[in-house]
Amino acid sequence: MTIKFKYITFKQTGDERGSMTVIQGGDDVDFEIRRLFYIYATKGNVVRGKHANRNSKFMIACVAGSCKVLVDDGYIRKEYTLDKPFEGLYLDKMVWKDMYDFSEDSVLLVLSSEKYDPDEYIREYDQWKKEVTGGN
Ligand code: TYD
């Protein structure tokens, strides 16, 4: 069984002017980047996500502030705190994710391997779990 999510520390290319982190598709993430979006001004005690995607792979990084992400591949459930702009979470397709505890100043950057397609979303946890585990 291969683990379908991974915490990654990106290289920082800082100099005396400040810091920079570069994420190149195919190099720093194992997919070509077709979409980028970011989530910000998130209200307190909001839970976002609550879905899995059939086709999209993601790299998410909280580039300002902090938030927590619960990831679940059907066998392993793990909570991560994202609070550094140079750390990210790689999510393979079909990984379930919930995002919550957003700080007021948080900006959650999401890189995706696919363009937006509402039909690839699975929003029913039990249905998703059955699909990924084959009911086991
Ligand atoms: P939603 O999937 O609820 O966001 P989250 O995964 O953070 O909980 O998306 C919110 C709205 O934005 C919804 O109406 C669909 C739309 N949307 C797009 O149009 N394109 C996109 O790439 C994404 C991620 C969402």
Short mmCIF file of C-alpha atoms and ligand atoms in Angstrom, two decimals:
data_model
loop_
_atom_site.label_atom_id
_atom_site.label_comp_id
_atom_site.label_asym_id
_atom_site.label_seq_id
_atom_site.Cartn_x
_atom_site.Cartn_y
_atom_site.Cartn_z
CA MET A 1 0.00 0.00 0.00
CA THR A 2 1.50 3.33 -1.00
CA ILE A 3 0.87 6.41 1.11
CA LYS A 4 -0.99 8.97 -0.96
CA PHE A 5 0.04 12.13 0.85
CA LYS A 6 3.34 13.62 1.89
CA TYR A 7 4.61 16.64 3.82
CA ILE A 8 7.28 18.42 1.81
CA THR A 9 9.81 21.10 2.67
CA PHE A 10 10.68 23.26 -0.33
CA LYS A 11 14.03 24.85 -0.87
CA GLN A 12 14.25 28.50 0.21
CA THR A 13 16.24 30.72 -2.07
CA GLY A 14 16.71 33.66 0.24
CA ASP A 15 19.21 36.46 0.09
CA GLU A 16 19.76 39.67 2.03
CA ARG A 17 16.52 41.09 0.58
CA GLY A 18 14.30 38.36 1.95
CA SER A 19 13.02 34.91 1.14
CA MET A 20 11.68 33.10 -1.90
CA THR A 21 10.39 29.60 -2.53
CA VAL A 22 9.97 28.27 -6.06
CA ILE A 23 7.71 25.35 -6.98
CA GLN A 24 8.17 24.12 -10.54
CA GLY A 25 5.73 21.68 -12.12
CA GLY A 26 7.33 18.34 -12.87
CA ASP A 27 10.34 19.14 -10.64
CA ASP A 28 9.24 20.20 -7.16
CA VAL A 29 5.80 18.62 -7.62
CA ASP A 30 5.33 15.41 -9.57
CA PHE A 31 2.75 16.92 -11.94
CA GLU A 32 2.42 19.73 -14.42
CA ILE A 33 0.52 22.61 -12.83
CA ARG A 34 -2.73 23.37 -14.67
CA ARG A 35 -4.49 25.42 -12.00
CA LEU A 36 -3.64 27.58 -9.05
CA PHE A 37 -6.09 29.02 -6.54
CA TYR A 38 -5.83 30.44 -3.07
CA ILE A 39 -8.16 30.60 -0.12
CA TYR A 40 -8.04 33.65 2.12
CA ALA A 41 -10.17 35.80 4.45
CA THR A 42 -11.56 32.52 5.75
CA LYS A 43 -13.95 33.00 8.65
CA GLY A 44 -13.17 31.42 12.04
CA ASN A 45 -14.46 27.89 12.72
CA VAL A 46 -15.10 27.20 9.05
CA VAL A 47 -14.31 23.73 7.72
CA ARG A 48 -13.47 23.72 4.01
CA GLY A 49 -12.77 20.85 1.68
CA LYS A 50 -14.71 17.82 2.92
CA HIS A 51 -14.25 16.09 -0.40
CA ALA A 52 -11.99 13.93 -2.55
CA ASN A 53 -11.14 14.39 -6.22
CA ARG A 54 -11.11 11.58 -8.72
CA ASN A 55 -8.46 13.11 -11.00
CA SER A 56 -6.75 16.12 -9.43
CA LYS A 57 -3.51 15.91 -7.54
CA PHE A 58 -2.72 18.85 -5.29
CA MET A 59 0.12 20.61 -3.56
CA ILE A 60 -1.12 22.90 -0.81
CA ALA A 61 0.89 25.38 1.22
CA CYS A 62 -0.18 27.98 3.75
CA VAL A 63 1.92 30.86 2.42
CA ALA A 64 0.69 33.24 5.14
CA GLY A 65 -0.73 32.49 8.59
CA SER A 66 -1.70 28.96 9.46
CA CYS A 67 -4.34 26.30 9.09
CA LYS A 68 -4.80 22.61 9.77
CA VAL A 69 -5.47 19.91 7.22
CA LEU A 70 -6.86 16.47 7.93
CA VAL A 71 -5.96 14.02 5.18
CA ASP A 72 -7.29 10.52 4.76
CA ASP A 73 -6.36 7.98 2.09
CA GLY A 74 -8.90 5.44 3.28
CA TYR A 75 -6.41 3.66 5.55
CA ILE A 76 -4.37 6.42 7.20
CA ARG A 77 -5.88 9.62 8.63
CA LYS A 78 -3.45 12.32 9.64
CA GLU A 79 -3.71 15.94 10.77
CA TYR A 80 -1.08 18.43 9.64
CA THR A 81 -0.51 22.01 10.68
CA LEU A 82 0.59 24.20 7.80
CA ASP A 83 2.24 27.35 9.10
CA LYS A 84 5.36 27.93 7.03
CA PRO A 85 5.41 29.32 3.48
CA PHE A 86 8.08 26.83 2.43
CA GLU A 87 6.27 23.71 3.61
CA GLY A 88 3.55 21.95 1.70
CA LEU A 89 1.38 18.92 1.56
CA TYR A 90 1.23 16.76 -1.53
CA LEU A 91 -2.13 15.03 -2.05
CA ASP A 92 -2.61 12.34 -4.64
CA LYS A 93 -5.94 11.90 -6.38
CA MET A 94 -8.71 10.36 -4.28
CA VAL A 95 -7.32 11.67 -0.99
CA TRP A 96 -10.01 13.04 1.32
CA LYS A 97 -9.21 16.41 2.91
CA ASP A 98 -10.73 18.77 5.47
CA MET A 99 -9.17 22.20 6.11
CA TYR A 100 -9.92 24.15 9.30
CA ASP A 101 -8.53 26.35 12.09
CA PHE A 102 -7.58 29.03 9.57
CA SER A 103 -5.88 32.03 11.13
CA GLU A 104 -7.39 35.37 10.11
CA ASP A 105 -4.37 36.24 7.98
CA SER A 106 -4.07 32.82 6.32
CA VAL A 107 -3.56 32.40 2.60
CA LEU A 108 -3.77 28.78 1.53
CA LEU A 109 -2.18 28.27 -1.87
CA VAL A 110 -3.37 25.28 -3.90
CA LEU A 111 -1.61 23.97 -7.01
CA SER A 112 -3.50 21.41 -9.02
CA SER A 113 -2.69 18.96 -11.79
CA GLU A 114 -6.11 19.51 -13.41
CA LYS A 115 -8.43 22.32 -14.37
CA TYR A 116 -11.60 22.72 -12.36
CA ASP A 117 -14.23 20.07 -12.99
CA PRO A 118 -17.12 19.89 -10.50
CA ASP A 119 -17.94 16.37 -11.70
CA GLU A 120 -14.72 14.86 -10.31
CA TYR A 121 -15.65 15.68 -6.71
CA ILE A 122 -16.80 13.06 -4.22
CA ARG A 123 -18.54 14.73 -1.30
CA GLU A 124 -20.03 11.68 0.41
CA TYR A 125 -17.48 10.28 2.86
CA ASP A 126 -19.00 6.80 3.07
CA GLN A 127 -19.25 6.45 -0.70
CA TRP A 128 -15.64 7.61 -1.11
CA LYS A 129 -14.39 5.26 1.63
CA LYS A 130 -16.07 2.31 -0.02
CA GLU A 131 -14.47 3.20 -3.36
CA VAL A 132 -10.92 3.56 -2.03
CA THR A 133 -10.94 0.56 0.27
CA GLY A 134 -13.19 -1.71 -1.78
CA GLY A 135 -15.40 -1.90 1.32
CA ASN A 136 -12.57 -3.31 3.52
P1 TYD B 1 -15.20 24.54 -2.88
O1 TYD B 1 -14.91 23.29 -3.63
O2 TYD B 1 -16.38 24.54 -1.97
O3 TYD B 1 -13.92 25.00 -2.06
P2 TYD B 1 -13.15 24.21 -0.89
O4 TYD B 1 -12.59 22.98 -1.53
O5 TYD B 1 -12.10 25.14 -0.46
O6 TYD B 1 -14.07 23.92 0.20
O7 TYD B 1 -15.35 25.72 -3.94
C1 TYD B 1 -15.98 26.94 -3.61
C2 TYD B 1 -16.62 27.52 -4.88
O8 TYD B 1 -15.63 27.88 -5.84
C3 TYD B 1 -17.57 26.56 -5.55
O9 TYD B 1 -18.70 27.31 -5.98
C4 TYD B 1 -16.81 26.07 -6.75
C5 TYD B 1 -15.86 27.21 -7.06
N1 TYD B 1 -14.57 26.79 -7.62
C6 TYD B 1 -14.24 27.08 -8.93
O10 TYD B 1 -15.03 27.68 -9.68
N2 TYD B 1 -13.01 26.70 -9.41
C7 TYD B 1 -12.12 26.04 -8.64
O11 TYD B 1 -10.99 25.71 -9.11
C8 TYD B 1 -12.47 25.72 -7.27
C9 TYD B 1 -11.51 24.98 -6.38
C10 TYD B 1 -13.69 26.12 -6.82
#
